[in-house]
């Protein structure tokens, strides 16, 4: 690690991602509330809690038969800090998601960069559509660490040099790599989150397997853990029914 020429901002390296549930209004009773208007009209939330077994059965039925809209009447906002390449994949999820990301035009981007740790499988074997990832050798691990550190430091120095010379942030940022960390708020509902999890996590209960990049899966796993606490019946039904979003 070296000092940057324009200031005392030192690059730092991370292998993890941050996911914090910052705001939510999400409970299994929101699903029941929305579903039962079909047959009962307006009801009180207390009424919904009276028969837990029936509630569990109804949520499972909705999930199994893919009655999706009752799973939309809730909201979860996550603060996420992850490399830009993760955000690029993340923001492909358009439906039922709202995003606000830190600006590289209005603020100076901080020198925090992604370097995979030793648990990250480095080598892809097989052809597109049918491949696996396997461990790298010790030499590959060292190469990745060294080359990433060096090129991140050089890129950040170039960014700082341009800023110091008065070049606008929005122009100077062109040299920064996709391994730079960014941060955003992402707001979703249980239905859009289930669709995301079905595509961006690998799970033994998944009826339709997906092959996400490990780093977006790390974000997905943390979001899933938060959601499972808020909506345990919905979460259980999602798993029981093969992790296919209704
Ligand atoms: C393993 C993996 C590999 C991928 N590889 C690539 C890649 O190489 N290149 C690439 O560009 N992308 C790639 N993607 C991104 C992928 O194509 C989707 O853009 C992304 O997963 C978001 O999924 P979605 O469109 O279903 O989600 P959302 O945008 O949230 O949409 C949810 C659902 O709404 C409906 N919907 C949304 N928009 C429309 C529309 N315009 N018309 C009709 N129905 C709509 C669909 O039913 C859709 O499933 C990859 C994704 C995964 C999981």
GROMACS .gro file of C-alpha atoms and ligand atoms in nm:
model
  299
    1UNK     CA    1   0.000   0.000   0.000
    2UNK     CA    2   0.132   0.350  -0.082
    3UNK     CA    3   0.028   0.704  -0.008
    4UNK     CA    4  -0.163   0.873  -0.284
    5UNK     CA    5   0.017   1.170  -0.441
    6UNK     CA    6  -0.265   1.420  -0.390
    7UNK     CA    7  -0.352   1.349  -0.028
    8UNK     CA    8  -0.327   1.104   0.258
    9UNK     CA    9  -0.603   0.868   0.139
   10UNK     CA   10  -0.457   0.519   0.158
   11UNK     CA   11  -0.612   0.235  -0.039
   12UNK     CA   12  -0.764  -0.040   0.169
   13UNK     CA   13  -0.864  -0.387   0.059
   14UNK     CA   14  -1.170  -0.592   0.152
   15UNK     CA   15  -1.298  -0.941   0.073
   16UNK     CA   16  -1.642  -0.904   0.227
   17UNK     CA   17  -1.964  -0.713   0.162
   18UNK     CA   18  -2.185  -0.508   0.394
   19UNK     CA   19  -2.560  -0.560   0.408
   20UNK     CA   20  -2.766  -0.382   0.673
   21UNK     CA   21  -3.142  -0.382   0.698
   22UNK     CA   22  -3.199  -0.013   0.772
   23UNK     CA   23  -3.577   0.014   0.745
   24UNK     CA   24  -3.861  -0.230   0.712
   25UNK     CA   25  -4.230  -0.284   0.726
   26UNK     CA   26  -4.253  -0.655   0.652
   27UNK     CA   27  -4.430  -0.939   0.830
   28UNK     CA   28  -4.614  -1.258   0.741
   29UNK     CA   29  -4.934  -1.089   0.853
   30UNK     CA   30  -4.896  -0.844   0.561
   31UNK     CA   31  -4.931  -1.138   0.321
   32UNK     CA   32  -5.239  -1.272   0.500
   33UNK     CA   33  -5.392  -0.928   0.520
   34UNK     CA   34  -5.361  -0.880   0.145
   35UNK     CA   35  -5.472  -1.233   0.054
   36UNK     CA   36  -5.781  -1.245   0.274
   37UNK     CA   37  -5.937  -0.934   0.131
   38UNK     CA   38  -6.032  -1.165  -0.158
   39UNK     CA   39  -6.276  -1.356   0.057
   40UNK     CA   40  -6.325  -1.161   0.382
   41UNK     CA   41  -6.303  -0.794   0.285
   42UNK     CA   42  -6.143  -0.561   0.537
   43UNK     CA   43  -6.002  -0.728   0.851
   44UNK     CA   44  -5.803  -0.631   1.159
   45UNK     CA   45  -5.444  -0.751   1.195
   46UNK     CA   46  -5.537  -0.914   1.531
   47UNK     CA   47  -5.794  -1.126   1.354
   48UNK     CA   48  -5.520  -1.264   1.132
   49UNK     CA   49  -5.315  -1.391   1.425
   50UNK     CA   50  -5.594  -1.610   1.565
   51UNK     CA   51  -5.526  -1.928   1.369
   52UNK     CA   52  -5.151  -1.973   1.305
   53UNK     CA   53  -5.186  -2.313   1.133
   54UNK     CA   54  -5.439  -2.173   0.888
   55UNK     CA   55  -5.210  -1.878   0.824
   56UNK     CA   56  -4.919  -2.108   0.751
   57UNK     CA   57  -5.137  -2.313   0.517
   58UNK     CA   58  -5.261  -2.006   0.331
   59UNK     CA   59  -4.910  -1.869   0.278
   60UNK     CA   60  -4.794  -2.208   0.152
   61UNK     CA   61  -5.090  -2.229  -0.086
   62UNK     CA   62  -5.018  -1.880  -0.225
   63UNK     CA   63  -4.654  -1.968  -0.279
   64UNK     CA   64  -4.723  -2.309  -0.433
   65UNK     CA   65  -4.987  -2.182  -0.675
   66UNK     CA   66  -4.787  -1.868  -0.750
   67UNK     CA   67  -5.040  -1.612  -0.632
   68UNK     CA   68  -4.768  -1.348  -0.614
   69UNK     CA   69  -4.930  -1.013  -0.542
   70UNK     CA   70  -5.003  -1.069  -0.167
   71UNK     CA   71  -4.624  -1.090  -0.118
   72UNK     CA   72  -4.581  -0.733  -0.244
   73UNK     CA   73  -4.750  -0.546   0.046
   74UNK     CA   74  -4.433  -0.500   0.250
   75UNK     CA   75  -4.104  -0.315   0.223
   76UNK     CA   76  -3.739  -0.368   0.317
   77UNK     CA   77  -3.458  -0.116   0.269
   78UNK     CA   78  -3.101  -0.242   0.276
   79UNK     CA   79  -2.776  -0.047   0.293
   80UNK     CA   80  -2.528  -0.236   0.078
   81UNK     CA   81  -2.158  -0.180   0.029
   82UNK     CA   82  -2.000  -0.400  -0.237
   83UNK     CA   83  -1.776  -0.376  -0.544
   84UNK     CA   84  -1.911  -0.192  -0.848
   85UNK     CA   85  -1.924  -0.513  -1.052
   86UNK     CA   86  -2.176  -0.651  -0.800
   87UNK     CA   87  -2.392  -0.339  -0.837
   88UNK     CA   88  -2.380  -0.372  -1.212
   89UNK     CA   89  -2.537  -0.717  -1.182
   90UNK     CA   90  -2.768  -0.612  -0.901
   91UNK     CA   91  -2.929  -0.324  -1.087
   92UNK     CA   92  -3.042  -0.555  -1.365
   93UNK     CA   93  -3.322  -0.642  -1.123
   94UNK     CA   94  -3.576  -0.382  -1.232
   95UNK     CA   95  -3.914  -0.491  -1.104
   96UNK     CA   96  -4.005  -0.422  -0.740
   97UNK     CA   97  -3.669  -0.258  -0.664
   98UNK     CA   98  -3.565   0.103  -0.594
   99UNK     CA   99  -3.202   0.210  -0.583
  100UNK     CA  100  -3.001   0.512  -0.472
  101UNK     CA  101  -2.622   0.491  -0.504
  102UNK     CA  102  -2.339   0.716  -0.387
  103UNK     CA  103  -2.230   0.963  -0.652
  104UNK     CA  104  -1.888   0.973  -0.815
  105UNK     CA  105  -1.978   1.313  -0.958
  106UNK     CA  106  -2.059   1.490  -0.631
  107UNK     CA  107  -1.818   1.317  -0.393
  108UNK     CA  108  -1.462   1.192  -0.406
  109UNK     CA  109  -1.464   0.813  -0.427
  110UNK     CA  110  -1.291   0.641  -0.139
  111UNK     CA  111  -1.005   0.398  -0.209
  112UNK     CA  112  -1.163   0.073  -0.090
  113UNK     CA  113  -1.106  -0.221  -0.324
  114UNK     CA  114  -1.211  -0.585  -0.352
  115UNK     CA  115  -0.955  -0.863  -0.326
  116UNK     CA  116  -1.098  -1.216  -0.295
  117UNK     CA  117  -0.998  -1.414   0.012
  118UNK     CA  118  -0.874  -1.773   0.004
  119UNK     CA  119  -1.229  -1.916   0.019
  120UNK     CA  120  -1.309  -1.767  -0.326
  121UNK     CA  121  -1.263  -2.033  -0.596
  122UNK     CA  122  -1.042  -1.880  -0.865
  123UNK     CA  123  -1.045  -2.112  -1.163
  124UNK     CA  124  -1.334  -2.181  -1.399
  125UNK     CA  125  -1.344  -2.523  -1.566
  126UNK     CA  126  -1.583  -2.628  -1.842
  127UNK     CA  127  -1.763  -2.442  -2.116
  128UNK     CA  128  -2.014  -2.153  -2.096
  129UNK     CA  129  -2.340  -2.283  -1.952
  130UNK     CA  130  -2.173  -2.591  -1.804
  131UNK     CA  131  -1.882  -2.509  -1.580
  132UNK     CA  132  -1.759  -2.532  -1.224
  133UNK     CA  133  -1.524  -2.323  -1.017
  134UNK     CA  134  -1.232  -2.490  -0.844
  135UNK     CA  135  -0.965  -2.379  -0.598
  136UNK     CA  136  -0.668  -2.190  -0.741
  137UNK     CA  137  -0.311  -2.290  -0.668
  138UNK     CA  138  -0.107  -2.109  -0.407
  139UNK     CA  139   0.075  -1.929  -0.692
  140UNK     CA  140  -0.257  -1.813  -0.844
  141UNK     CA  141  -0.377  -1.689  -0.506
  142UNK     CA  142  -0.061  -1.487  -0.461
  143UNK     CA  143  -0.073  -1.353  -0.816
  144UNK     CA  144  -0.432  -1.234  -0.776
  145UNK     CA  145  -0.354  -1.059  -0.447
  146UNK     CA  146  -0.040  -0.891  -0.577
  147UNK     CA  147  -0.170  -0.785  -0.919
  148UNK     CA  148  -0.498  -0.652  -0.781
  149UNK     CA  149  -0.326  -0.455  -0.504
  150UNK     CA  150  -0.078  -0.301  -0.748
  151UNK     CA  151  -0.325  -0.206  -1.016
  152UNK     CA  152  -0.577  -0.066  -0.765
  153UNK     CA  153  -0.307   0.153  -0.610
  154UNK     CA  154  -0.193   0.276  -0.952
  155UNK     CA  155  -0.548   0.350  -1.064
  156UNK     CA  156  -0.624   0.543  -0.747
  157UNK     CA  157  -0.302   0.742  -0.778
  158UNK     CA  158  -0.401   0.839  -1.132
  159UNK     CA  159  -0.745   0.947  -1.004
  160UNK     CA  160  -0.586   1.157  -0.730
  161UNK     CA  161  -0.338   1.311  -0.971
  162UNK     CA  162  -0.620   1.433  -1.193
  163UNK     CA  163  -0.821   1.566  -0.897
  164UNK     CA  164  -0.514   1.750  -0.768
  165UNK     CA  165  -0.476   1.911  -1.112
  166UNK     CA  166  -0.834   2.038  -1.097
  167UNK     CA  167  -0.999   1.781  -1.323
  168UNK     CA  168  -1.366   1.721  -1.237
  169UNK     CA  169  -1.447   1.410  -1.031
  170UNK     CA  170  -1.687   1.286  -1.298
  171UNK     CA  171  -1.405   1.286  -1.554
  172UNK     CA  172  -1.123   1.157  -1.331
  173UNK     CA  173  -1.326   0.856  -1.213
  174UNK     CA  174  -1.293   0.694  -1.557
  175UNK     CA  175  -0.969   0.532  -1.446
  176UNK     CA  176  -1.118   0.357  -1.142
  177UNK     CA  177  -1.183  -0.018  -1.169
  178UNK     CA  178  -1.499  -0.221  -1.111
  179UNK     CA  179  -1.337  -0.368  -0.797
  180UNK     CA  180  -1.391  -0.031  -0.623
  181UNK     CA  181  -1.653  -0.043  -0.348
  182UNK     CA  182  -1.969   0.157  -0.388
  183UNK     CA  183  -2.268   0.191  -0.158
  184UNK     CA  184  -2.641   0.212  -0.210
  185UNK     CA  185  -2.982   0.181  -0.056
  186UNK     CA  186  -3.189  -0.090  -0.220
  187UNK     CA  187  -3.558  -0.120  -0.136
  188UNK     CA  188  -3.761  -0.425  -0.231
  189UNK     CA  189  -4.057  -0.633  -0.124
  190UNK     CA  190  -4.070  -1.004  -0.043
  191UNK     CA  191  -4.178  -1.098  -0.394
  192UNK     CA  192  -3.898  -0.908  -0.569
  193UNK     CA  193  -3.649  -1.032  -0.311
  194UNK     CA  194  -3.754  -1.395  -0.372
  195UNK     CA  195  -3.704  -1.348  -0.746
  196UNK     CA  196  -3.359  -1.204  -0.678
  197UNK     CA  197  -3.268  -1.488  -0.439
  198UNK     CA  198  -3.387  -1.751  -0.687
  199UNK     CA  199  -3.138  -1.615  -0.943
  200UNK     CA  200  -2.855  -1.490  -0.726
  201UNK     CA  201  -2.807  -1.769  -0.473
  202UNK     CA  202  -2.733  -2.138  -0.505
  203UNK     CA  203  -2.933  -2.357  -0.269
  204UNK     CA  204  -2.995  -2.729  -0.230
  205UNK     CA  205  -3.372  -2.671  -0.220
  206UNK     CA  206  -3.382  -2.476  -0.547
  207UNK     CA  207  -3.600  -2.645  -0.807
  208UNK     CA  208  -3.437  -2.434  -1.080
  209UNK     CA  209  -3.064  -2.411  -1.014
  210UNK     CA  210  -2.885  -2.085  -1.088
  211UNK     CA  211  -2.511  -2.012  -1.112
  212UNK     CA  212  -2.457  -1.663  -0.974
  213UNK     CA  213  -2.123  -1.493  -0.933
  214UNK     CA  214  -2.006  -1.561  -0.579
  215UNK     CA  215  -1.981  -1.193  -0.478
  216UNK     CA  216  -2.346  -1.108  -0.554
  217UNK     CA  217  -2.443  -1.433  -0.384
  218UNK     CA  218  -2.264  -1.310  -0.069
  219UNK     CA  219  -2.493  -1.005  -0.074
  220UNK     CA  220  -2.797  -1.226  -0.141
  221UNK     CA  221  -2.716  -1.456   0.152
  222UNK     CA  222  -2.702  -1.164   0.394
  223UNK     CA  223  -3.029  -1.019   0.265
  224UNK     CA  224  -3.189  -1.361   0.293
  225UNK     CA  225  -3.083  -1.395   0.658
  226UNK     CA  226  -3.248  -1.061   0.744
  227UNK     CA  227  -3.567  -1.140   0.553
  228UNK     CA  228  -3.598  -1.487   0.711
  229UNK     CA  229  -3.623  -1.321   1.054
  230UNK     CA  230  -3.895  -1.080   0.945
  231UNK     CA  231  -4.119  -1.322   0.754
  232UNK     CA  232  -4.050  -1.677   0.880
  233UNK     CA  233  -4.366  -1.836   0.736
  234UNK     CA  234  -4.312  -1.681   0.394
  235UNK     CA  235  -3.947  -1.779   0.404
  236UNK     CA  236  -4.031  -2.139   0.494
  237UNK     CA  237  -4.289  -2.157   0.213
  238UNK     CA  238  -4.034  -2.018  -0.035
  239UNK     CA  239  -3.794  -2.300   0.054
  240UNK     CA  240  -4.061  -2.571   0.065
  241UNK     CA  241  -4.175  -2.475  -0.284
  242UNK     CA  242  -3.835  -2.490  -0.448
  243UNK     CA  243  -3.727  -2.126  -0.407
  244UNK     CA  244  -3.927  -2.011  -0.709
  245UNK     CA  245  -4.072  -1.661  -0.662
  246UNK     CA  246  -4.453  -1.664  -0.686
  247LIG     C1  247  -2.643  -1.647  -1.354
  247LIG     C2  248  -2.679  -1.524  -1.431
  247LIG     C3  249  -2.607  -1.490  -1.544
  247LIG     C4  250  -2.640  -1.376  -1.617
  247LIG     N1  251  -2.566  -1.343  -1.727
  247LIG     C5  252  -2.596  -1.230  -1.798
  247LIG     C6  253  -2.520  -1.192  -1.914
  247LIG     O1  254  -2.427  -1.259  -1.952
  247LIG     N2  255  -2.555  -1.078  -1.979
  247LIG     C7  256  -2.661  -1.000  -1.940
  247LIG     O2  257  -2.688  -0.899  -2.003
  247LIG     N3  258  -2.734  -1.035  -1.831
  247LIG     C8  259  -2.706  -1.146  -1.759
  247LIG     N4  260  -2.779  -1.178  -1.648
  247LIG     C9  261  -2.888  -1.087  -1.606
  247LIG    C10  262  -3.026  -1.145  -1.643
  247LIG     O3  263  -3.040  -1.156  -1.783
  247LIG    C11  264  -3.138  -1.057  -1.585
  247LIG     O4  265  -3.129  -0.928  -1.642
  247LIG    C12  266  -3.128  -1.043  -1.435
  247LIG     O5  267  -3.108  -1.168  -1.373
  247LIG    C13  268  -3.255  -0.979  -1.380
  247LIG     O6  269  -3.358  -1.074  -1.393
  247LIG     P1  270  -3.507  -1.033  -1.435
  247LIG     O7  271  -3.508  -0.959  -1.565
  247LIG     O8  272  -3.588  -1.159  -1.426
  247LIG     O9  273  -3.546  -0.939  -1.312
  247LIG     P2  274  -3.637  -0.811  -1.309
  247LIG    O10  275  -3.582  -0.706  -1.399
  247LIG    O11  276  -3.651  -0.774  -1.166
  247LIG    O12  277  -3.776  -0.859  -1.367
  247LIG    C14  278  -3.860  -0.947  -1.293
  247LIG    C15  279  -3.954  -1.016  -1.385
  247LIG    O13  280  -4.040  -0.918  -1.443
  247LIG    C16  281  -4.069  -0.953  -1.580
  247LIG     N5  282  -4.012  -0.847  -1.667
  247LIG    C17  283  -3.927  -0.747  -1.631
  247LIG     N6  284  -3.903  -0.668  -1.734
  247LIG    C18  285  -3.970  -0.717  -1.839
  247LIG    C19  286  -3.980  -0.680  -1.975
  247LIG     N7  287  -3.916  -0.575  -2.024
  247LIG     N8  288  -4.059  -0.754  -2.056
  247LIG    C20  289  -4.125  -0.860  -2.009
  247LIG     N9  290  -4.119  -0.903  -1.879
  247LIG    C21  291  -4.042  -0.832  -1.798
  247LIG    C22  292  -3.999  -1.087  -1.604
  247LIG    O14  293  -4.089  -1.189  -1.576
  247LIG    C23  294  -3.888  -1.086  -1.503
  247LIG    O15  295  -3.842  -1.215  -1.466
  247LIG    C24  296  -2.748  -1.293  -1.575
  247LIG    C25  297  -2.820  -1.329  -1.462
  247LIG    C26  298  -2.787  -1.443  -1.390
  247LIG    C27  299  -2.868  -1.478  -1.267
   0.00000   0.00000   0.00000
